Amino acid sequence: MTTYEQLFENNKKWIASMKEKDVDFFEKLAKDQTPEYLYIGCSDSRVPANEIMGLDPGEVFVHRNIANLVVSIDMNVMSVINYAVANLHVKHIIVCGHYNCGGVKAAMTPKDMGILNPWLRNIRDVYRTHQAELDGIDDEHDRYNRLVELNVQEQAINVIKTAVVQNSYLANRYPVVHGWVFDLKTGELKDLNINFDEVLHGIQKIYDLTGEFS
Ligand code: CO
């Protein structure tokens, strides 16, 4: 177990290792950020965004919350998406869930979770939207894994519903939104291959905010 004091020792070692790779690393880091990617993932300590993608500081803008949810009235995630698209001009937005997600598991459990109820309700709504498919899966663990994937898919669609993403895509053909799942048992990232154009066209009748498609 790492002690609290060790964290500062670790920090010194990390500084040294980064400088060893590039002596000007911190001068460059302090100048500006121009990340190509926005990553929206789960807060789970086992899914560190930069590390699983092999990216250095400065290369990915990150937002994490319980079960990687994109809720339209959550000012936090909406501010992150708006800033990443309008100011940082990210080319890709990745929603990344993970198997064995405690948040998704909790949403599958019929129990009063107190303050977490309204948050987990978003996942229960994903279940309801895909109830026919999910109820058709007999094995509980397989059903749980599938809900993790469907939750990622629905949250990616929620990103596509935002005005800032729709307007930027219309003008620039980016950002493209992706849905991934991280497998804790193997360390692998699985691309759910969400067809961005198809999803955008599919939801435009109801969710278009650009006025271009009416
Ligand atoms: Co999780």
XYZ file of N, CA and C and ligand atoms in Angstrom:
643
model
N 0.834 -1.209 0.000
C 0.000 0.000 0.000
C 0.872 1.264 0.000
N 0.531 2.208 -0.850
C 1.255 3.467 -0.913
C 0.807 4.357 0.239
N 1.753 4.935 0.956
C 1.361 5.883 2.005
C 1.158 7.260 1.383
N 0.468 8.088 2.117
C 0.186 9.450 1.651
C 1.479 10.208 1.343
N 2.466 10.080 2.224
C 3.741 10.783 2.048
C 4.462 10.327 0.774
N 4.279 9.051 0.441
C 4.953 8.511 -0.740
C 4.516 9.184 -2.037
N 3.312 9.748 -2.038
C 2.800 10.357 -3.269
C 3.718 11.475 -3.752
N 4.277 12.227 -2.801
C 5.177 13.333 -3.182
C 6.538 12.812 -3.643
N 6.938 11.701 -3.048
C 8.168 11.045 -3.517
C 7.960 10.543 -4.944
N 6.787 9.929 -5.163
C 6.446 9.455 -6.511
C 6.477 10.597 -7.511
N 5.958 11.739 -7.084
C 5.902 12.908 -7.960
C 7.304 13.334 -8.393
N 8.237 13.335 -7.439
C 9.631 13.712 -7.765
C 10.225 12.742 -8.774
N 9.954 11.462 -8.572
C 10.463 10.443 -9.495
C 9.849 10.612 -10.881
N 8.572 10.924 -10.893
C 7.865 11.111 -12.172
C 8.451 12.305 -12.940
N 8.712 13.407 -12.227
C 9.312 14.592 -12.858
C 10.650 14.213 -13.501
N 11.445 13.473 -12.737
C 12.757 13.065 -13.246
C 12.630 12.191 -14.491
N 11.660 11.262 -14.460
C 11.507 10.357 -15.603
C 11.007 11.088 -16.842
N 10.139 12.067 -16.653
C 9.640 12.829 -17.803
C 10.759 13.679 -18.400
N 11.590 14.270 -17.518
C 12.710 15.099 -17.992
C 13.778 14.264 -18.685
N 13.872 13.019 -18.255
C 14.828 12.121 -18.877
C 14.452 11.871 -20.336
N 13.152 11.736 -20.577
C 12.648 11.521 -21.946
C 12.766 12.789 -22.775
N 12.468 13.938 -22.148
C 12.480 15.219 -22.862
C 12.802 16.313 -21.836
N 13.975 16.871 -21.970
C 14.446 17.846 -20.977
C 13.546 19.094 -20.899
N 12.890 19.428 -22.032
C 11.992 20.605 -22.053
C 10.532 20.249 -21.813
N 10.278 19.034 -21.331
C 8.897 18.548 -21.231
C 7.970 19.528 -20.519
N 8.387 20.031 -19.366
C 7.480 20.878 -18.585
C 7.346 22.291 -19.147
N 8.397 22.776 -19.814
C 8.265 24.081 -20.489
C 7.204 23.998 -21.586
N 7.256 22.903 -22.331
C 6.267 22.687 -23.409
C 4.869 22.496 -22.828
N 4.793 21.731 -21.734
C 3.499 21.426 -21.110
C 2.813 22.700 -20.609
N 3.604 23.618 -20.092
C 3.043 24.840 -19.508
C 2.510 25.812 -20.554
N 2.984 25.691 -21.788
C 2.620 26.637 -22.842
C 1.151 26.597 -23.231
N 0.651 25.431 -23.582
C -0.689 25.341 -24.159
C -1.157 23.890 -24.126
N -2.473 23.673 -24.320
C -2.934 22.308 -24.543
C -3.654 22.233 -25.879
N -3.316 21.230 -26.666
C -3.977 21.024 -27.956
C -4.342 19.538 -28.117
N -5.150 19.027 -27.179
C -5.512 17.606 -27.279
C -6.435 17.339 -28.463
N -6.244 16.185 -29.083
C -7.081 15.764 -30.217
C -8.342 15.049 -29.729
N -8.304 14.615 -28.473
C -9.356 13.732 -27.969
C -10.002 14.265 -26.701
N -11.330 14.063 -26.636
C -12.040 14.203 -25.367
C -12.441 12.794 -24.953
N -12.080 12.417 -23.727
C -12.410 11.100 -23.192
C -13.402 11.263 -22.049
N -14.531 10.581 -22.152
C -15.524 10.590 -21.076
C -15.613 9.158 -20.548
N -15.155 8.953 -19.321
C -15.102 7.591 -18.793
C -15.613 7.487 -17.381
N -15.502 6.281 -16.828
C -15.959 6.028 -15.462
C -14.870 6.463 -14.466
N -15.322 6.873 -13.271
C -14.388 7.284 -12.211
C -13.602 6.110 -11.636
N -14.017 4.904 -11.942
C -13.386 3.694 -11.393
C -11.856 3.794 -11.448
N -11.223 3.525 -10.291
C -9.761 3.692 -10.159
C -8.967 2.738 -11.050
N -9.653 1.699 -11.546
C -8.950 0.700 -12.356
C -8.912 1.050 -13.843
N -9.500 2.190 -14.194
C -9.569 2.572 -15.613
C -8.939 3.953 -15.818
N -7.604 4.038 -15.751
C -6.937 5.339 -15.889
C -6.858 5.757 -17.364
N -7.486 6.857 -17.680
C -7.681 7.272 -19.082
C -6.379 7.326 -19.882
N -5.437 8.148 -19.450
C -4.196 8.312 -20.224
C -3.449 7.003 -20.424
N -3.349 6.252 -19.340
C -2.522 5.039 -19.379
C -3.035 3.991 -20.353
N -4.345 3.738 -20.347
C -4.865 2.667 -21.214
C -4.767 3.035 -22.693
N -4.649 4.336 -22.981
C -4.502 4.759 -24.384
C -3.051 5.096 -24.720
N -2.170 4.979 -23.741
C -0.761 5.285 -23.983
C -0.515 6.739 -24.329
N -1.286 7.636 -23.711
C -1.150 9.059 -24.022
C -0.469 9.820 -22.888
N 0.343 10.794 -23.276
C 1.059 11.633 -22.322
C 0.183 12.794 -21.850
N 0.604 13.486 -20.787
C -0.086 14.716 -20.394
C -0.185 15.651 -21.600
N -1.325 16.296 -21.751
C -1.505 17.237 -22.865
C -2.186 16.629 -24.077
N -2.341 15.299 -24.087
C -2.858 14.645 -25.298
C -4.338 14.271 -25.251
N -4.936 14.330 -24.065
C -6.366 13.986 -23.988
C -7.046 14.812 -22.891
N -8.199 15.378 -23.236
C -9.032 16.123 -22.294
C -9.961 15.092 -21.656
N -10.042 15.095 -20.326
C -10.709 13.978 -19.644
C -11.848 14.433 -18.739
N -12.949 13.704 -18.822
C -14.042 13.857 -17.861
C -14.421 12.472 -17.371
N -14.515 12.319 -16.046
C -14.915 11.021 -15.509
C -15.992 11.196 -14.455
N -16.954 10.293 -14.475
C -17.975 10.261 -13.426
C -18.426 8.809 -13.248
N -19.304 8.571 -12.295
C -19.765 7.197 -12.055
C -20.545 6.693 -13.268
N -20.029 5.638 -13.874
C -20.665 4.944 -15.011
C -20.690 5.767 -16.303
N -19.722 6.694 -16.442
C -19.538 7.451 -17.695
C -20.843 7.929 -18.316
N -21.597 8.710 -17.522
C -22.891 9.190 -18.006
C -22.784 10.584 -18.628
N -23.583 10.790 -19.670
C -23.677 12.103 -20.315
C -25.125 12.562 -20.160
N -25.348 13.381 -19.134
C -26.693 13.802 -18.762
C -26.862 15.269 -19.171
N -27.949 15.539 -19.889
C -28.085 16.867 -20.514
C -28.211 18.014 -19.518
N -28.619 17.722 -18.274
C -28.719 18.805 -17.294
C -27.548 18.789 -16.303
N -26.536 17.981 -16.596
C -25.322 17.972 -15.772
C -24.379 19.044 -16.334
N -24.306 20.165 -15.620
C -23.495 21.300 -16.098
C -22.023 20.939 -16.224
N -21.591 19.986 -15.421
C -20.189 19.577 -15.429
C -19.828 18.944 -16.777
N -20.488 17.842 -17.123
C -20.142 17.173 -18.384
C -20.468 18.054 -19.595
N -21.552 18.831 -19.502
C -21.913 19.682 -20.646
C -20.880 20.798 -20.864
N -20.347 21.328 -19.760
C -19.304 22.358 -19.875
C -18.047 21.766 -20.488
N -17.713 20.542 -20.078
C -16.526 19.867 -20.606
C -16.667 19.649 -22.117
N -17.830 19.137 -22.537
C -18.056 18.883 -23.969
C -18.000 20.194 -24.754
N -18.664 21.222 -24.236
C -18.678 22.508 -24.932
C -17.282 23.089 -25.072
N -16.520 23.066 -23.989
C -15.165 23.624 -24.037
C -14.273 22.809 -24.975
N -14.381 21.500 -24.886
C -13.529 20.624 -25.716
C -13.800 20.823 -27.205
N -15.067 21.017 -27.549
C -15.432 21.144 -28.974
C -15.222 22.581 -29.467
N -15.771 23.551 -28.734
C -15.744 24.942 -29.211
C -14.385 25.607 -29.034
N -13.629 25.245 -28.014
C -12.360 25.922 -27.749
C -11.127 25.097 -28.066
N -11.205 23.804 -27.745
C -10.036 22.957 -28.011
C -10.108 22.293 -29.384
N -11.286 22.310 -29.981
C -11.509 21.731 -31.318
C -11.052 20.279 -31.403
N -11.457 19.485 -30.425
C -11.083 18.061 -30.442
C -11.677 17.381 -31.678
N -10.941 16.403 -32.197
C -11.383 15.714 -33.418
C -12.213 14.472 -33.107
N -12.010 13.924 -31.914
C -12.730 12.715 -31.515
C -13.232 12.846 -30.083
N -14.458 12.370 -29.856
C -14.973 12.260 -28.487
C -15.219 10.788 -28.218
N -14.591 10.285 -27.165
C -14.694 8.871 -26.816
C -15.483 8.719 -25.528
N -16.567 7.947 -25.580
C -17.241 7.546 -24.351
C -16.759 6.136 -24.062
N -16.113 5.956 -22.903
C -15.523 4.655 -22.590
C -16.093 4.087 -21.296
N -16.810 2.988 -21.408
C -17.296 2.267 -20.234
C -16.352 1.124 -19.919
N -16.715 0.310 -18.953
C -15.885 -0.857 -18.649
C -16.746 -1.959 -18.067
N -16.367 -3.216 -18.407
C -17.074 -4.360 -17.830
C -16.821 -4.361 -16.319
N -17.709 -4.987 -15.569
C -17.639 -4.982 -14.100
C -17.771 -3.581 -13.512
N -18.548 -2.752 -14.162
C -18.762 -1.381 -13.669
C -19.733 -1.416 -12.488
N -19.262 -0.932 -11.344
C -20.077 -0.938 -10.127
C -21.343 -0.102 -10.267
N -21.251 0.998 -11.011
C -22.417 1.863 -11.219
C -23.504 1.146 -11.995
N -23.098 0.427 -13.040
C -24.067 -0.315 -13.855
C -24.666 -1.457 -13.032
N -23.822 -2.120 -12.241
C -24.287 -3.210 -11.369
C -25.334 -2.681 -10.378
N -25.028 -1.529 -9.789
C -25.953 -0.937 -8.819
C -27.300 -0.624 -9.468
N -27.247 -0.175 -10.733
C -28.491 0.160 -11.430
C -29.315 -1.087 -11.756
N -28.653 -2.262 -11.763
C -29.375 -3.514 -12.014
C -29.932 -4.103 -10.730
N -29.621 -3.447 -9.608
C -30.024 -3.963 -8.296
C -31.232 -3.175 -7.774
N -32.325 -3.874 -7.448
C -33.512 -3.168 -6.954
C -33.334 -2.723 -5.504
N -32.748 -1.551 -5.323
C -32.413 -1.094 -3.971
C -32.371 0.435 -3.944
N -32.780 1.013 -2.807
C -32.706 2.461 -2.625
C -31.252 2.844 -2.342
N -30.644 3.621 -3.257
C -29.232 3.993 -3.126
C -29.083 5.442 -2.666
N -30.131 6.004 -2.130
C -30.053 7.366 -1.606
C -29.724 8.389 -2.668
N -28.691 9.199 -2.405
C -28.321 10.304 -3.295
C -27.978 9.811 -4.705
N -27.592 8.529 -4.812
C -27.236 7.977 -6.127
C -28.452 7.637 -6.989
N -29.642 7.614 -6.386
C -30.843 7.206 -7.145
C -31.033 7.970 -8.457
N -31.032 9.315 -8.436
C -31.282 10.029 -9.698
C -30.176 9.808 -10.731
N -28.951 9.593 -10.253
C -27.827 9.348 -11.171
C -27.985 7.978 -11.834
N -28.242 6.963 -11.003
C -28.382 5.597 -11.522
C -29.655 5.430 -12.346
N -30.618 6.297 -12.121
C -31.864 6.247 -12.891
C -31.582 6.328 -14.392
N -30.541 7.079 -14.758
C -30.181 7.200 -16.178
C -29.820 5.839 -16.768
N -29.197 4.990 -15.967
C -28.822 3.645 -16.444
C -30.052 2.737 -16.479
N -30.926 2.909 -15.471
C -32.176 2.134 -15.490
C -32.988 2.493 -16.739
N -32.934 3.749 -17.159
C -33.638 4.174 -18.380
C -33.033 3.523 -19.626
N -31.708 3.332 -19.615
C -31.054 2.621 -20.725
C -31.584 1.188 -20.768
N -31.723 0.585 -19.585
C -32.269 -0.780 -19.502
C -33.677 -0.814 -20.101
N -34.493 0.149 -19.714
C -35.884 0.173 -20.200
C -35.927 0.337 -21.717
N -35.039 1.206 -22.261
C -34.990 1.437 -23.705
C -34.634 0.151 -24.458
N -33.821 -0.690 -23.837
C -33.347 -1.923 -24.496
C -33.844 -3.172 -23.773
N -35.001 -3.039 -23.125
C -35.493 -4.126 -22.267
C -35.693 -5.443 -23.012
N -36.236 -5.380 -24.231
C -36.513 -6.616 -24.983
C -35.225 -7.405 -25.200
N -34.177 -6.699 -25.633
C -32.895 -7.392 -25.865
C -32.307 -7.928 -24.557
N -32.282 -7.075 -23.531
C -31.641 -7.468 -22.266
C -32.373 -8.601 -21.562
N -33.692 -8.539 -21.555
C -34.461 -9.603 -20.902
C -34.345 -10.927 -21.648
N -33.930 -10.852 -22.904
C -33.729 -12.068 -23.692
C -32.406 -12.764 -23.397
N -31.553 -12.138 -22.594
C -30.263 -12.750 -22.227
C -30.417 -13.450 -20.884
N -30.336 -14.783 -20.886
C -30.585 -15.558 -19.667
C -29.498 -15.390 -18.610
N -28.238 -15.462 -19.050
C -27.130 -15.381 -18.110
C -26.995 -13.971 -17.543
N -27.023 -13.870 -16.226
C -27.031 -12.548 -15.593
C -25.752 -11.756 -15.888
N -24.609 -12.477 -15.897
C -23.355 -11.782 -16.150
C -23.278 -11.260 -17.589
N -23.787 -12.064 -18.546
C -23.829 -11.621 -19.947
C -24.752 -10.412 -20.100
N -25.859 -10.450 -19.347
C -26.822 -9.339 -19.411
C -26.186 -8.061 -18.856
N -25.431 -8.225 -17.785
C -24.704 -7.120 -17.148
C -23.683 -6.526 -18.136
N -22.899 -7.389 -18.793
C -21.918 -6.925 -19.776
C -22.592 -6.177 -20.931
N -23.731 -6.715 -21.361
C -24.443 -6.083 -22.484
C -24.994 -4.713 -22.068
N -25.455 -4.599 -20.814
C -25.950 -3.296 -20.346
C -24.800 -2.287 -20.297
N -23.598 -2.739 -19.936
C -22.426 -1.853 -19.963
C -22.248 -1.295 -21.378
N -22.341 -2.188 -22.380
C -22.168 -1.761 -23.782
C -23.294 -0.831 -24.224
N -24.533 -1.199 -23.891
C -25.675 -0.371 -24.310
C -25.650 0.987 -23.615
N -25.154 1.012 -22.373
C -25.025 2.289 -21.666
C -24.022 3.192 -22.386
N -22.906 2.631 -22.818
C -21.920 3.409 -23.587
C -22.568 3.956 -24.866
N -23.292 3.056 -25.553
C -23.951 3.461 -26.799
C -24.917 4.625 -26.568
N -25.738 4.520 -25.524
C -26.713 5.587 -25.250
C -26.022 6.888 -24.829
N -24.935 6.782 -24.073
C -24.223 8.005 -23.654
C -23.530 8.660 -24.852
N -23.039 7.843 -25.780
C -22.447 8.390 -27.008
C -23.524 9.129 -27.808
N -24.716 8.554 -27.860
C -25.837 9.216 -28.546
C -26.173 10.529 -27.832
N -26.096 10.525 -26.500
C -26.345 11.760 -25.746
C -25.342 12.856 -26.119
N -24.091 12.467 -26.401
C -23.092 13.451 -26.839
C -23.514 14.026 -28.189
N -23.985 13.148 -29.071
C -24.386 13.570 -30.421
C -25.621 14.470 -30.382
N -26.413 14.358 -29.313
C -27.610 15.199 -29.187
C -27.282 16.661 -28.886
N -26.042 16.967 -28.482
C -25.728 18.342 -28.065
C -25.563 19.276 -29.264
N -25.940 20.522 -29.075
C -25.871 21.519 -30.151
C -24.426 21.756 -30.585
N -23.523 21.808 -29.623
C -22.137 22.139 -29.957
C -21.516 21.064 -30.858
N -21.846 19.814 -30.609
C -21.320 18.718 -31.446
C -21.980 18.747 -32.821
N -23.298 18.915 -32.852
C -24.007 18.951 -34.139
C -23.519 20.102 -35.009
N -23.383 21.278 -34.421
C -22.955 22.450 -35.200
C -21.516 22.325 -35.684
N -20.637 21.823 -34.831
C -19.243 21.655 -35.230
C -19.129 20.624 -36.346
N -19.892 19.546 -36.229
C -19.807 18.484 -37.239
C -20.325 18.980 -38.584
N -21.364 19.785 -38.551
C -21.932 20.350 -39.779
C -20.911 21.260 -40.470
N -20.190 22.036 -39.681
C -19.231 23.003 -40.238
C -17.887 22.367 -40.579
N -17.431 21.420 -39.753
C -16.038 20.928 -39.873
C -15.882 19.441 -40.150
N -16.976 18.686 -40.053
C -16.938 17.206 -40.118
C -16.201 16.595 -38.926
N -16.096 17.312 -37.857
C -15.621 16.769 -36.587
C -16.276 17.543 -35.447
N -16.337 17.008 -34.258
C -15.749 15.750 -33.793
C -16.609 14.536 -34.163
N -15.924 13.401 -34.285
C -16.610 12.129 -34.460
C -16.700 11.479 -33.069
N -17.868 10.918 -32.776
C -18.094 10.336 -31.450
C -17.943 8.807 -31.514
N -17.240 8.263 -30.544
C -16.980 6.820 -30.496
C -17.430 6.226 -29.165
N -17.765 4.948 -29.177
C -18.108 4.227 -27.944
C -17.160 3.052 -27.751
N -16.520 2.993 -26.603
C -15.556 1.923 -26.288
C -15.927 1.269 -24.968
N -15.448 0.025 -24.811
C -15.538 -0.636 -23.507
C -14.157 -1.174 -23.150
N -13.746 -0.928 -21.921
C -12.468 -1.420 -21.412
C -12.713 -2.719 -20.651
N -11.893 -3.738 -20.959
C -12.025 -5.028 -20.281
C -10.963 -5.130 -19.190
N -11.407 -5.074 -17.937
C -10.468 -5.103 -16.807
C -9.647 -6.384 -16.771
N -10.227 -7.492 -17.243
C -9.547 -8.790 -17.143
C -8.384 -8.929 -18.109
N -8.436 -8.203 -19.238
C -7.386 -8.342 -20.258
C -6.646 -7.038 -20.529
N -7.239 -5.916 -20.114
C -6.638 -4.619 -20.400
C -6.993 -4.098 -21.779
N -7.797 -4.877 -22.510
C -8.123 -4.488 -23.896
C -9.236 -3.451 -23.990
N -9.082 -2.574 -24.978
C -10.135 -1.629 -25.324
C -10.905 -2.198 -26.505
N -12.228 -2.237 -26.366
C -13.066 -2.763 -27.449
C -13.852 -1.602 -28.049
N -13.722 -1.437 -29.365
C -14.472 -0.383 -30.058
C -15.842 -0.947 -30.417
N -16.900 -0.289 -29.965
C -18.252 -0.763 -30.276
C -18.660 -0.397 -31.703
N -17.761 0.288 -32.409
C -17.981 0.667 -33.816
C -19.326 1.352 -34.047
N -19.595 2.338 -33.232
C -20.808 3.126 -33.421
C -20.647 3.919 -34.720
N -21.626 3.770 -35.607
C -21.569 4.498 -36.874
C -22.102 5.918 -36.639
N -21.169 6.861 -36.505
C -21.527 8.225 -36.122
C -22.541 8.853 -37.076
N -22.270 8.760 -38.392
C -23.169 9.370 -39.391
C -24.572 8.775 -39.320
N -24.598 7.456 -39.173
C -25.883 6.757 -39.121
C -26.685 7.186 -37.879
N -26.005 7.267 -36.732
C -26.687 7.684 -35.500
C -27.178 9.120 -35.642
N -26.314 9.982 -36.171
C -26.682 11.389 -36.335
C -27.925 11.517 -37.213
N -27.918 10.835 -38.353
C -29.077 10.894 -39.245
C -30.315 10.294 -38.587
N -30.094 9.223 -37.824
C -31.211 8.541 -37.173
C -31.924 9.390 -36.127
N -31.179 10.251 -35.451
C -31.790 11.035 -34.366
C -32.143 12.461 -34.789
N -31.750 12.832 -36.029
C -31.937 14.220 -36.446
C -33.393 14.688 -36.455
N -34.286 13.777 -36.795
C -35.698 14.168 -36.872
C -36.164 14.744 -35.536
N -35.695 14.148 -34.461
C -36.135 14.583 -33.130
C -35.138 15.546 -32.476
N -33.840 15.266 -32.628
C -32.840 15.984 -31.825
C -32.059 17.059 -32.578
N -32.415 17.331 -33.858
C -31.665 18.327 -34.605
C -31.745 19.696 -33.934
N -30.580 20.307 -33.691
C -30.551 21.649 -33.082
C -29.916 22.649 -34.034
N -29.572 22.197 -35.258
C -28.869 23.086 -36.190
C -29.825 23.806 -37.140
N -31.059 23.272 -37.269
C -32.017 23.865 -38.198
C -31.759 23.525 -39.642
N -30.773 22.655 -39.873
C -30.364 22.323 -41.243
C -31.176 21.176 -41.829
N -31.860 20.460 -41.008
C -32.449 19.213 -41.486
C -33.973 19.210 -41.444
N -34.551 20.345 -41.039
C -36.013 20.389 -40.910
C -36.662 20.635 -42.253
Co -17.507 2.001 -13.549
